[in-house]
mmCIF file of C-alpha atoms and ligand atoms in Angstrom:
data_model
loop_
_atom_site.group_PDB
_atom_site.id
_atom_site.type_symbol
_atom_site.label_atom_id
_atom_site.label_comp_id
_atom_site.label_asym_id
_atom_site.label_seq_id
_atom_site.Cartn_x
_atom_site.Cartn_y
_atom_site.Cartn_z
ATOM 1 C CA UNK A 1 148.563 111.480 102.222
ATOM 2 C CA UNK A 2 147.407 109.961 105.393
ATOM 3 C CA UNK A 3 144.427 112.477 105.312
ATOM 4 C CA UNK A 4 143.192 110.392 102.369
ATOM 5 C CA UNK A 5 142.843 107.175 104.822
ATOM 6 C CA UNK A 6 141.561 109.492 107.618
ATOM 7 C CA UNK A 7 138.871 111.069 105.033
ATOM 8 C CA UNK A 8 138.000 107.641 103.989
ATOM 9 C CA UNK A 9 137.510 106.247 107.505
ATOM 10 C CA UNK A 10 135.267 109.097 108.256
ATOM 11 C CA UNK A 11 133.049 108.929 105.297
ATOM 12 C CA UNK A 12 132.317 105.105 105.989
ATOM 13 C CA UNK A 13 132.090 105.175 109.568
ATOM 14 C CA UNK A 14 130.101 108.629 110.359
ATOM 15 C CA UNK A 15 128.646 109.492 106.996
ATOM 16 C CA UNK A 16 128.067 105.738 106.036
ATOM 17 C CA UNK A 17 129.240 106.663 102.306
ATOM 18 C CA UNK A 18 130.955 104.695 99.622
ATOM 19 C CA UNK A 19 134.354 106.146 98.391
ATOM 20 C CA UNK A 20 134.190 106.128 94.803
ATOM 21 C CA UNK A 21 137.752 107.312 94.130
ATOM 22 C CA UNK A 22 140.405 104.695 93.919
ATOM 23 C CA UNK A 23 143.506 105.937 95.499
ATOM 24 C CA UNK A 24 146.876 104.855 93.777
ATOM 25 C CA UNK A 25 150.076 105.834 95.585
ATOM 26 C CA UNK A 26 153.020 104.950 93.390
ATOM 27 C CA UNK A 27 156.918 105.737 94.009
ATOM 28 C CA UNK A 28 160.018 103.610 93.714
ATOM 29 C CA UNK A 29 161.557 100.853 95.773
ATOM 30 C CA UNK A 30 161.961 101.574 99.324
ATOM 31 C CA UNK A 31 160.323 105.156 99.386
ATOM 32 C CA UNK A 32 157.916 103.708 102.223
ATOM 33 C CA UNK A 33 154.823 102.679 100.336
ATOM 34 C CA UNK A 34 153.975 99.375 102.421
ATOM 35 C CA UNK A 35 154.757 101.295 105.459
ATOM 36 C CA UNK A 36 152.267 104.257 104.498
ATOM 37 C CA UNK A 37 149.417 101.618 103.614
ATOM 38 C CA UNK A 38 149.955 99.964 106.861
ATOM 39 C CA UNK A 39 149.672 103.397 108.827
ATOM 40 C CA UNK A 40 146.397 103.776 106.646
ATOM 41 C CA UNK A 41 145.152 100.394 107.628
ATOM 42 C CA UNK A 42 145.632 101.533 111.312
ATOM 43 C CA UNK A 43 143.966 104.752 110.873
ATOM 44 C CA UNK A 44 140.802 102.893 109.028
ATOM 45 C CA UNK A 45 140.596 100.322 111.559
ATOM 46 C CA UNK A 46 140.352 102.931 114.597
ATOM 47 C CA UNK A 47 137.294 104.255 112.295
ATOM 48 C CA UNK A 48 135.398 101.018 112.546
ATOM 49 C CA UNK A 49 136.613 99.882 109.057
ATOM 50 C CA UNK A 50 137.540 96.322 108.691
ATOM 51 C CA UNK A 51 140.512 96.173 106.126
ATOM 52 C CA UNK A 52 141.427 93.388 103.575
ATOM 53 C CA UNK A 53 145.128 93.577 102.701
ATOM 54 C CA UNK A 54 146.352 91.910 99.763
ATOM 55 C CA UNK A 55 149.756 91.654 98.195
ATOM 56 C CA UNK A 56 149.299 91.474 94.168
ATOM 57 C CA UNK A 57 151.553 88.534 93.032
ATOM 58 C CA UNK A 58 152.292 87.710 89.441
ATOM 59 C CA UNK A 59 151.713 83.968 90.199
ATOM 60 C CA UNK A 60 148.177 84.687 91.608
ATOM 61 C CA UNK A 61 144.842 86.157 90.240
ATOM 62 C CA UNK A 62 144.139 89.520 91.979
ATOM 63 C CA UNK A 63 140.346 88.382 92.495
ATOM 64 C CA UNK A 64 140.983 84.967 93.871
ATOM 65 C CA UNK A 65 143.472 86.526 96.515
ATOM 66 C CA UNK A 66 141.069 89.218 97.212
ATOM 67 C CA UNK A 67 138.125 87.101 97.867
ATOM 68 C CA UNK A 68 140.281 84.660 99.866
ATOM 69 C CA UNK A 69 141.373 87.710 102.137
ATOM 70 C CA UNK A 70 137.928 89.026 102.143
ATOM 71 C CA UNK A 71 136.710 85.514 103.695
ATOM 72 C CA UNK A 72 139.619 85.802 106.114
ATOM 73 C CA UNK A 73 138.677 89.083 107.430
ATOM 74 C CA UNK A 74 135.353 87.841 108.353
ATOM 75 C CA UNK A 75 136.336 84.958 110.713
ATOM 76 C CA UNK A 76 133.615 82.672 111.649
ATOM 77 C CA UNK A 77 131.938 84.235 114.782
ATOM 78 C CA UNK A 78 128.453 84.141 113.801
ATOM 79 C CA UNK A 79 125.916 82.255 111.658
ATOM 80 C CA UNK A 80 125.692 85.270 109.553
ATOM 81 C CA UNK A 81 129.491 85.502 108.859
ATOM 82 C CA UNK A 82 129.956 81.856 108.358
ATOM 83 C CA UNK A 83 127.170 82.058 105.721
ATOM 84 C CA UNK A 84 128.945 85.013 104.020
ATOM 85 C CA UNK A 85 132.193 83.150 104.108
ATOM 86 C CA UNK A 86 130.703 80.491 102.398
ATOM 87 C CA UNK A 87 129.097 82.624 99.745
ATOM 88 C CA UNK A 88 132.362 84.182 99.148
ATOM 89 C CA UNK A 89 134.047 80.926 98.585
ATOM 90 C CA UNK A 90 131.465 79.702 96.165
ATOM 91 C CA UNK A 91 132.025 83.144 94.094
ATOM 92 C CA UNK A 92 135.654 82.715 94.228
ATOM 93 C CA UNK A 93 135.050 79.080 92.839
ATOM 94 C CA UNK A 94 132.958 80.417 89.955
ATOM 95 C CA UNK A 95 135.462 83.423 89.152
ATOM 96 C CA UNK A 96 138.082 81.028 89.147
ATOM 97 C CA UNK A 97 136.456 78.481 86.921
ATOM 98 C CA UNK A 98 135.197 81.354 84.416
ATOM 99 C CA UNK A 99 138.788 82.580 84.471
ATOM 100 C CA UNK A 100 140.321 79.014 83.738
ATOM 101 C CA UNK A 101 137.483 78.809 80.808
ATOM 102 C CA UNK A 102 138.623 82.279 79.317
ATOM 103 C CA UNK A 103 142.295 81.251 78.946
ATOM 104 C CA UNK A 104 142.307 81.141 75.449
ATOM 105 C CA UNK A 105 139.986 83.995 74.370
ATOM 106 C CA UNK A 106 141.130 87.235 73.881
ATOM 107 C CA UNK A 107 139.723 89.723 76.382
ATOM 108 C CA UNK A 108 139.119 93.125 74.764
ATOM 109 C CA UNK A 109 140.667 95.915 76.881
ATOM 110 C CA UNK A 110 137.168 98.067 76.772
ATOM 111 C CA UNK A 111 134.837 95.124 76.758
ATOM 112 C CA UNK A 112 132.027 95.652 79.416
ATOM 113 C CA UNK A 113 131.252 92.488 81.350
ATOM 114 C CA UNK A 114 127.962 91.115 80.941
ATOM 115 C CA UNK A 115 125.258 90.807 83.730
ATOM 116 C CA UNK A 116 126.062 87.855 85.638
ATOM 117 C CA UNK A 117 129.858 88.563 85.217
ATOM 118 C CA UNK A 118 132.711 88.340 87.375
ATOM 119 C CA UNK A 119 132.159 92.028 88.568
ATOM 120 C CA UNK A 120 128.524 91.385 89.504
ATOM 121 C CA UNK A 121 129.665 88.405 91.449
ATOM 122 C CA UNK A 122 132.299 90.374 92.979
ATOM 123 C CA UNK A 123 129.818 92.882 94.123
ATOM 124 C CA UNK A 124 127.801 89.874 95.608
ATOM 125 C CA UNK A 125 130.962 88.963 97.720
ATOM 126 C CA UNK A 126 131.590 92.348 98.984
ATOM 127 C CA UNK A 127 128.010 93.074 99.703
ATOM 128 C CA UNK A 128 127.621 89.936 101.795
ATOM 129 C CA UNK A 129 130.927 90.607 103.712
ATOM 130 C CA UNK A 130 129.673 94.081 104.478
ATOM 131 C CA UNK A 131 126.288 92.581 106.099
ATOM 132 C CA UNK A 132 128.334 90.512 108.158
ATOM 133 C CA UNK A 133 130.784 93.284 109.197
ATOM 134 C CA UNK A 134 127.790 95.487 109.822
ATOM 135 C CA UNK A 135 126.252 92.735 112.085
ATOM 136 C CA UNK A 136 129.451 92.475 114.070
ATOM 137 C CA UNK A 137 129.399 96.368 114.819
ATOM 138 C CA UNK A 138 132.105 97.685 112.285
ATOM 139 C CA UNK A 139 130.885 100.130 109.730
ATOM 140 C CA UNK A 140 132.638 99.123 106.596
ATOM 141 C CA UNK A 141 135.440 97.639 104.444
ATOM 142 C CA UNK A 142 138.451 98.865 102.866
ATOM 143 C CA UNK A 143 140.473 96.782 100.439
ATOM 144 C CA UNK A 144 144.362 97.543 100.644
ATOM 145 C CA UNK A 145 146.421 96.299 97.702
ATOM 146 C CA UNK A 146 150.247 96.575 97.880
ATOM 147 C CA UNK A 147 152.252 95.853 94.774
ATOM 148 C CA UNK A 148 149.527 96.674 92.428
ATOM 149 C CA UNK A 149 151.718 96.806 89.616
ATOM 150 C CA UNK A 150 151.753 92.900 89.922
ATOM 151 C CA UNK A 151 147.969 92.785 89.472
ATOM 152 C CA UNK A 152 146.672 90.944 86.363
ATOM 153 C CA UNK A 153 144.770 92.835 83.944
ATOM 154 C CA UNK A 154 141.556 91.115 83.748
ATOM 155 C CA UNK A 155 141.454 91.316 87.890
ATOM 156 C CA UNK A 156 141.889 94.966 87.432
ATOM 157 C CA UNK A 157 139.351 95.374 85.075
ATOM 158 C CA UNK A 158 136.872 93.546 87.018
ATOM 159 C CA UNK A 159 137.704 95.202 90.225
ATOM 160 C CA UNK A 160 137.396 98.677 88.355
ATOM 161 C CA UNK A 161 134.031 97.705 86.926
ATOM 162 C CA UNK A 162 132.567 96.317 90.378
ATOM 163 C CA UNK A 163 133.837 99.953 91.674
ATOM 164 C CA UNK A 164 131.848 101.815 88.962
ATOM 165 C CA UNK A 165 128.599 99.674 89.662
ATOM 166 C CA UNK A 166 128.986 100.263 93.526
ATOM 167 C CA UNK A 167 129.388 104.023 92.895
ATOM 168 C CA UNK A 168 125.933 104.087 91.370
ATOM 169 C CA UNK A 169 124.196 102.488 94.470
ATOM 170 C CA UNK A 170 122.056 104.424 96.370
ATOM 171 C CA UNK A 171 119.991 104.301 99.694
ATOM 172 C CA UNK A 172 120.147 100.980 101.526
ATOM 173 C CA UNK A 173 122.420 99.691 99.005
ATOM 174 C CA UNK A 174 125.264 102.211 99.679
ATOM 175 C CA UNK A 175 128.463 100.091 100.111
ATOM 176 C CA UNK A 176 130.343 101.439 102.651
ATOM 177 C CA UNK A 177 133.790 100.627 101.129
ATOM 178 C CA UNK A 178 137.046 102.307 99.982
ATOM 179 C CA UNK A 179 139.999 100.951 98.089
ATOM 180 C CA UNK A 180 143.624 101.988 98.321
ATOM 181 C CA UNK A 181 146.590 100.734 96.449
ATOM 182 C CA UNK A 182 150.317 101.290 96.303
ATOM 183 C CA UNK A 183 152.882 100.435 93.677
ATOM 184 C CA UNK A 184 155.867 101.112 91.687
ATOM 185 C CA UNK A 185 156.074 103.974 89.482
ATOM 186 C CA UNK A 186 154.860 101.873 86.259
ATOM 187 C CA UNK A 187 151.663 101.117 88.162
ATOM 188 C CA UNK A 188 149.710 103.934 86.861
ATOM 189 C CA UNK A 189 150.521 103.194 83.117
ATOM 190 C CA UNK A 190 149.764 99.288 83.984
ATOM 191 C CA UNK A 191 146.288 100.357 85.145
ATOM 192 C CA UNK A 192 145.574 102.504 82.086
ATOM 193 C CA UNK A 193 146.525 99.813 79.917
ATOM 194 C CA UNK A 194 144.357 97.239 81.720
ATOM 195 C CA UNK A 195 141.460 99.539 82.411
ATOM 196 C CA UNK A 196 139.873 101.789 79.597
ATOM 197 C CA UNK A 197 138.035 104.059 82.039
ATOM 198 C CA UNK A 198 140.665 104.500 84.487
ATOM 199 C CA UNK A 199 139.431 108.079 85.707
ATOM 200 C CA UNK A 200 138.450 106.433 88.791
ATOM 201 C CA UNK A 201 141.980 105.817 89.840
ATOM 202 C CA UNK A 202 143.682 108.745 91.422
ATOM 203 C CA UNK A 203 147.139 108.464 91.025
ATOM 204 C CA UNK A 204 149.747 110.305 93.233
ATOM 205 C CA UNK A 205 153.605 109.786 93.667
ATOM 206 C CA UNK A 206 154.957 109.328 97.053
ATOM 207 C CA UNK A 207 158.191 111.474 97.474
ATOM 208 C CA UNK A 208 161.046 111.126 100.245
ATOM 209 C CA UNK A 209 160.941 112.811 103.527
ATOM 210 C CA UNK A 210 161.737 116.260 104.449
ATOM 211 C CA UNK A 211 164.482 116.831 107.217
ATOM 212 C CA UNK A 212 161.672 117.152 109.780
ATOM 213 C CA UNK A 213 160.274 113.640 108.772
ATOM 214 C CA UNK A 214 163.716 112.059 109.097
ATOM 215 C CA UNK A 215 164.157 113.825 112.161
ATOM 216 C CA UNK A 216 161.201 112.398 113.810
ATOM 217 C CA UNK A 217 161.866 108.978 112.403
ATOM 218 C CA UNK A 218 165.141 108.956 114.095
ATOM 219 C CA UNK A 219 164.440 110.388 117.359
ATOM 220 C CA UNK A 220 160.945 108.844 117.932
ATOM 221 C CA UNK A 221 161.925 105.148 118.353
ATOM 222 C CA UNK A 222 165.064 106.056 120.357
ATOM 223 C CA UNK A 223 162.893 108.445 122.746
ATOM 224 C CA UNK A 224 160.395 105.645 123.474
ATOM 225 C CA UNK A 225 163.418 103.840 125.187
ATOM 226 C CA UNK A 226 164.689 107.175 126.822
ATOM 227 C CA UNK A 227 167.851 107.451 124.756
ATOM 228 C CA UNK A 228 168.418 110.954 123.056
ATOM 229 C CA UNK A 229 170.525 111.931 119.926
ATOM 230 C CA UNK A 230 172.712 114.376 120.627
ATOM 231 C CA UNK A 231 172.339 117.538 118.167
ATOM 232 C CA UNK A 232 175.574 117.176 116.211
ATOM 233 C CA UNK A 233 174.934 113.305 115.501
ATOM 234 C CA UNK A 234 171.421 114.070 114.507
ATOM 235 C CA UNK A 235 172.410 116.679 112.293
ATOM 236 C CA UNK A 236 174.785 114.308 110.322
ATOM 237 C CA UNK A 237 172.185 111.504 110.394
ATOM 238 C CA UNK A 238 169.778 113.588 108.765
ATOM 239 C CA UNK A 239 172.084 115.013 106.237
ATOM 240 C CA UNK A 240 173.294 111.657 105.420
ATOM 241 C CA UNK A 241 170.051 109.867 105.010
ATOM 242 C CA UNK A 242 169.099 112.222 102.231
ATOM 243 C CA UNK A 243 165.262 111.929 102.881
ATOM 244 C CA UNK A 244 165.323 108.433 101.706
ATOM 245 C CA UNK A 245 163.153 106.271 104.013
ATOM 246 C CA UNK A 246 165.282 103.228 103.305
ATOM 247 C CA UNK A 247 168.490 105.127 104.198
ATOM 248 C CA UNK A 248 166.986 106.466 107.261
ATOM 249 C CA UNK A 249 166.158 103.137 108.549
ATOM 250 C CA UNK A 250 169.896 101.785 107.738
ATOM 251 C CA UNK A 251 171.517 105.035 109.406
ATOM 252 C CA UNK A 252 169.227 104.480 112.624
ATOM 253 C CA UNK A 253 169.759 101.061 113.037
ATOM 254 C CA UNK A 254 173.724 101.199 112.469
ATOM 255 C CA UNK A 255 173.965 104.233 114.669
ATOM 256 C CA UNK A 256 172.208 102.459 117.400
ATOM 257 C CA UNK A 257 174.262 99.371 116.822
ATOM 258 C CA UNK A 258 177.511 101.390 117.234
ATOM 259 C CA UNK A 259 176.379 103.028 120.157
ATOM 260 C CA UNK A 260 175.633 99.664 121.794
ATOM 261 C CA UNK A 261 179.135 98.247 121.062
ATOM 262 C CA UNK A 262 180.525 101.686 122.428
ATOM 263 C CA UNK A 263 178.715 101.548 125.732
ATOM 264 C CA UNK A 264 179.069 97.643 126.089
ATOM 265 C CA UNK A 265 177.186 95.621 128.642
ATOM 266 C CA UNK A 266 173.204 95.504 127.602
ATOM 267 C CA UNK A 267 173.771 98.252 125.078
ATOM 268 C CA UNK A 268 172.007 101.456 125.056
ATOM 269 C CA UNK A 269 169.767 102.064 127.958
ATOM 270 C CA UNK A 270 167.576 105.055 129.248
ATOM 271 C CA UNK A 271 169.579 108.192 129.588
ATOM 272 C CA UNK A 272 172.333 107.172 127.232
ATOM 273 C CA UNK A 273 172.824 109.384 124.114
ATOM 274 C CA UNK A 274 173.701 108.224 120.446
ATOM 275 C CA UNK A 275 176.955 110.621 119.469
ATOM 276 C CA UNK A 276 178.405 111.758 116.510
ATOM 277 C CA UNK A 277 181.182 109.253 116.739
ATOM 278 C CA UNK A 278 178.210 106.446 116.614
ATOM 279 C CA UNK A 279 176.900 108.017 113.358
ATOM 280 C CA UNK A 280 180.405 108.167 111.855
ATOM 281 C CA UNK A 281 181.052 104.613 112.609
ATOM 282 C CA UNK A 282 177.624 103.517 111.213
ATOM 283 C CA UNK A 283 178.385 105.161 107.972
ATOM 284 C CA UNK A 284 180.727 102.450 106.835
ATOM 285 C CA UNK A 285 178.082 99.881 107.137
ATOM 286 C CA UNK A 286 175.218 102.219 105.743
ATOM 287 C CA UNK A 287 177.680 102.768 102.738
ATOM 288 C CA UNK A 288 178.052 99.118 102.223
ATOM 289 C CA UNK A 289 174.388 98.393 102.318
ATOM 290 C CA UNK A 290 173.660 101.094 99.623
ATOM 291 C CA UNK A 291 176.256 99.855 97.467
ATOM 292 C CA UNK A 292 174.572 96.570 97.440
ATOM 293 C CA UNK A 293 171.428 98.371 96.719
ATOM 294 C CA UNK A 294 172.701 100.279 93.776
ATOM 295 C CA UNK A 295 174.384 97.018 92.307
ATOM 296 C CA UNK A 296 170.996 95.234 92.399
ATOM 297 C CA UNK A 297 169.234 97.961 90.461
ATOM 298 C CA UNK A 298 172.056 98.284 88.098
ATOM 299 C CA UNK A 299 172.150 94.395 87.472
ATOM 300 C CA UNK A 300 168.507 94.466 86.781
ATOM 301 C CA UNK A 301 168.570 97.053 84.031
ATOM 302 C CA UNK A 302 169.121 95.614 80.201
ATOM 303 C CA UNK A 303 172.077 97.212 78.301
ATOM 304 C CA UNK A 304 169.568 99.790 76.581
ATOM 305 C CA UNK A 305 168.207 100.602 79.967
ATOM 306 C CA UNK A 306 171.723 101.084 81.349
ATOM 307 C CA UNK A 307 172.494 103.681 78.655
ATOM 308 C CA UNK A 308 169.237 105.661 79.838
ATOM 309 C CA UNK A 309 170.401 105.553 83.471
ATOM 310 C CA UNK A 310 173.980 106.784 82.412
ATOM 311 C CA UNK A 311 172.350 109.709 80.317
ATOM 312 C CA UNK A 312 170.091 110.378 83.400
ATOM 313 C CA UNK A 313 173.403 110.286 85.616
ATOM 314 C CA UNK A 314 175.180 112.654 83.221
ATOM 315 C CA UNK A 315 172.000 115.119 83.390
ATOM 316 C CA UNK A 316 172.042 115.135 87.196
ATOM 317 C CA UNK A 317 169.903 112.507 87.866
ATOM 318 C CA UNK A 318 166.948 114.419 89.114
ATOM 319 C CA UNK A 319 163.789 115.760 87.339
ATOM 320 C CA UNK A 320 165.192 114.748 83.689
ATOM 321 C CA UNK A 321 162.985 115.817 80.878
ATOM 322 C CA UNK A 322 162.181 113.294 78.580
ATOM 323 C CA UNK A 323 163.101 115.549 75.668
ATOM 324 C CA UNK A 324 166.650 116.207 77.202
ATOM 325 C CA UNK A 325 167.066 112.529 77.808
ATOM 326 C CA UNK A 326 166.235 111.837 74.036
ATOM 327 C CA UNK A 327 168.929 114.577 73.141
ATOM 328 C CA UNK A 328 171.590 113.266 75.272
ATOM 329 C CA UNK A 329 171.063 109.636 73.634
ATOM 330 C CA UNK A 330 170.714 111.362 70.289
ATOM 331 C CA UNK A 331 167.595 109.383 69.900
ATOM 332 C CA UNK A 332 163.960 110.286 69.317
ATOM 333 C CA UNK A 333 161.506 110.562 72.217
ATOM 334 C CA UNK A 334 159.443 107.726 71.084
ATOM 335 C CA UNK A 335 162.327 105.482 70.444
ATOM 336 C CA UNK A 336 163.258 105.628 74.333
ATOM 337 C CA UNK A 337 159.674 104.983 75.602
ATOM 338 C CA UNK A 338 159.856 101.440 75.884
ATOM 339 C CA UNK A 339 163.069 101.404 78.123
ATOM 340 C CA UNK A 340 161.821 104.396 80.029
ATOM 341 C CA UNK A 341 158.680 102.510 80.962
ATOM 342 C CA UNK A 342 160.681 99.314 81.909
ATOM 343 C CA UNK A 343 162.595 101.495 84.411
ATOM 344 C CA UNK A 344 159.729 102.746 85.860
ATOM 345 C CA UNK A 345 158.096 99.335 85.846
ATOM 346 C CA UNK A 346 161.107 97.947 87.898
ATOM 347 C CA UNK A 347 160.989 100.850 90.329
ATOM 348 C CA UNK A 348 164.413 101.893 89.339
ATOM 349 C CA UNK A 349 163.743 105.341 88.524
ATOM 350 C CA UNK A 350 160.607 107.524 89.821
ATOM 351 C CA UNK A 351 158.474 110.275 87.617
ATOM 352 C CA UNK A 352 156.767 113.223 88.430
ATOM 353 C CA UNK A 353 153.448 114.199 87.088
ATOM 354 C CA UNK A 354 155.026 116.117 84.120
ATOM 355 C CA UNK A 355 156.895 112.717 83.203
ATOM 356 C CA UNK A 356 160.273 113.981 84.390
ATOM 357 C CA UNK A 357 162.327 111.185 85.752
ATOM 358 C CA UNK A 358 164.414 110.998 88.999
ATOM 359 C CA UNK A 359 166.825 108.794 90.780
ATOM 360 C CA UNK A 360 165.423 108.512 94.201
ATOM 361 C CA UNK A 361 167.975 106.397 95.700
ATOM 362 C CA UNK A 362 170.736 108.552 97.480
ATOM 363 C CA UNK A 363 174.200 107.997 95.734
ATOM 364 C CA UNK A 364 172.797 106.376 92.819
ATOM 365 C CA UNK A 365 174.064 109.068 90.326
ATOM 366 C CA UNK A 366 177.517 108.647 91.338
ATOM 367 C CA UNK A 367 177.341 104.815 91.268
ATOM 368 C CA UNK A 368 176.114 104.990 87.710
ATOM 369 C CA UNK A 369 178.607 107.451 86.635
ATOM 370 C CA UNK A 370 181.377 105.334 88.153
ATOM 371 C CA UNK A 371 179.939 102.267 86.628
ATOM 372 C CA UNK A 372 179.746 104.071 83.010
ATOM 373 C CA UNK A 373 183.518 104.943 83.219
ATOM 374 C CA UNK A 374 184.428 101.238 84.006
ATOM 375 C CA UNK A 375 182.301 99.625 81.377
HETATM 376 N N1 ATP B 401 157.873 107.684 107.007
HETATM 377 C C1 ATP B 401 158.802 107.136 107.262
HETATM 378 N N2 ATP B 401 159.994 107.420 108.266
HETATM 379 C C2 ATP B 401 161.066 106.584 108.343
HETATM 380 N N3 ATP B 401 161.156 105.323 107.715
HETATM 381 C C3 ATP B 401 160.423 105.011 106.912
HETATM 382 C C4 ATP B 401 159.174 105.680 106.710
HETATM 383 N N4 ATP B 401 158.459 104.936 105.827
HETATM 384 C C5 ATP B 401 158.990 103.768 105.484
HETATM 385 N N5 ATP B 401 160.262 103.844 106.273
HETATM 386 C C6 ATP B 401 161.142 102.678 106.393
HETATM 387 O O1 ATP B 401 161.989 102.764 104.967
HETATM 388 C C7 ATP B 401 161.997 101.254 104.348
HETATM 389 C C8 ATP B 401 161.333 100.883 103.402
HETATM 390 O O2 ATP B 401 159.722 101.237 103.540
HETATM 391 P P1 ATP B 401 158.807 100.258 102.753
HETATM 392 O O3 ATP B 401 159.056 98.824 102.778
HETATM 393 O O4 ATP B 401 157.426 100.714 103.498
HETATM 394 O O5 ATP B 401 158.911 100.817 101.347
HETATM 395 P P2 ATP B 401 158.332 100.411 100.001
HETATM 396 O O6 ATP B 401 158.226 101.661 99.108
HETATM 397 O O7 ATP B 401 156.998 99.455 100.396
HETATM 398 O O8 ATP B 401 159.362 99.645 99.296
HETATM 399 P P3 ATP B 401 159.308 98.377 98.083
HETATM 400 O O9 ATP B 401 159.155 99.036 96.821
HETATM 401 O O10 ATP B 401 160.633 97.662 98.227
HETATM 402 O O11 ATP B 401 158.248 97.411 98.843
HETATM 403 C C9 ATP B 401 161.586 100.391 105.668
HETATM 404 O O12 ATP B 401 162.578 100.015 106.401
HETATM 405 C C10 ATP B 401 160.727 101.415 106.410
HETATM 406 O O13 ATP B 401 160.605 101.008 107.853
HETATM 407 MG MG1 MG B 402 156.655 97.552 99.696
#
């Protein structure tokens, strides 16, 4: 997946191109979306691509946040950048006023904005930012959006129109820009609802790590400090992490702490190893933390959504087909579509390209079955 960031960076920097595809990577909570986007940011920046990072927030308008961060990405080093920042601020005010004025009107999902519209103004702002960035020696710009499922419909629509229009530019007008977003499994459906021509958005799901990925994640940070993992310890840690990045982090951190307690003094130092005893000690704390995480998810689900969780758990919790789920609940597939979508929106479950649902947090199937017995 990092290849997409590399390719975009090279297209912008070496080929002077616009990247028309809007990449949306989605996955449940704790699967590593923000970390992936941060790594992508680093790759883009090594390709002289200035990045604008935004975290969509239900309390803010996407475009306002975007324009705000776009201005900050420029700084105030030259006359040109200061002028671009003032321009972006004025666009932000205009769009803000337009949004306030429109609160009471119903905006049709497929209505194309008129000329001089917010998408046109957004393009102006991006173009002035690009001029300033080029003058400072960088090649282009990449917009990175975290938590895209929280973005407002109008903001998404405007951004999509702007991207559509930028894709049509040629010659000297080519905007050297790329757009990447990450969000919860409900993000593709949210985007489809907000933007009628959502083909430009290319959605891809982010899965957990394979064993080699987990091994690298555990060994790498210890290695920088010349601390080794002994083989048995690593084997148990990899098996226990079950490819879920959040759990990898917990296992690694807790085993390190247990090792520090075992050696005493200033803790683990160059030449020391993490042992299987450290990992076994760590697992108690990991178990407690995972239990808290399971409880949060369970508590966030409504009674109807819990019924779906229980049915999924009974069916094994992995790659559960919509039709099988409906059968288990003795319901029509249409009748379960709303609570099913809500679970995706909340990031409690993930879905693959065929709409099959899975629990991605290790141990959640067992947790749900135990809760079902209690209630
Ligand atoms: N490739 C990886 N290898 C090891 N650990 C990772 C990897 N990616 C992420 N992590 C760790 O997993 C945890 C969750 O990562 P991150 O915050 O990026 O997930 P997220 O999908 O953005 O979660 P959320 O939906 O809650 O925002 C973090 O502690 C992070 O350091
Ligand atoms: Mg995140």
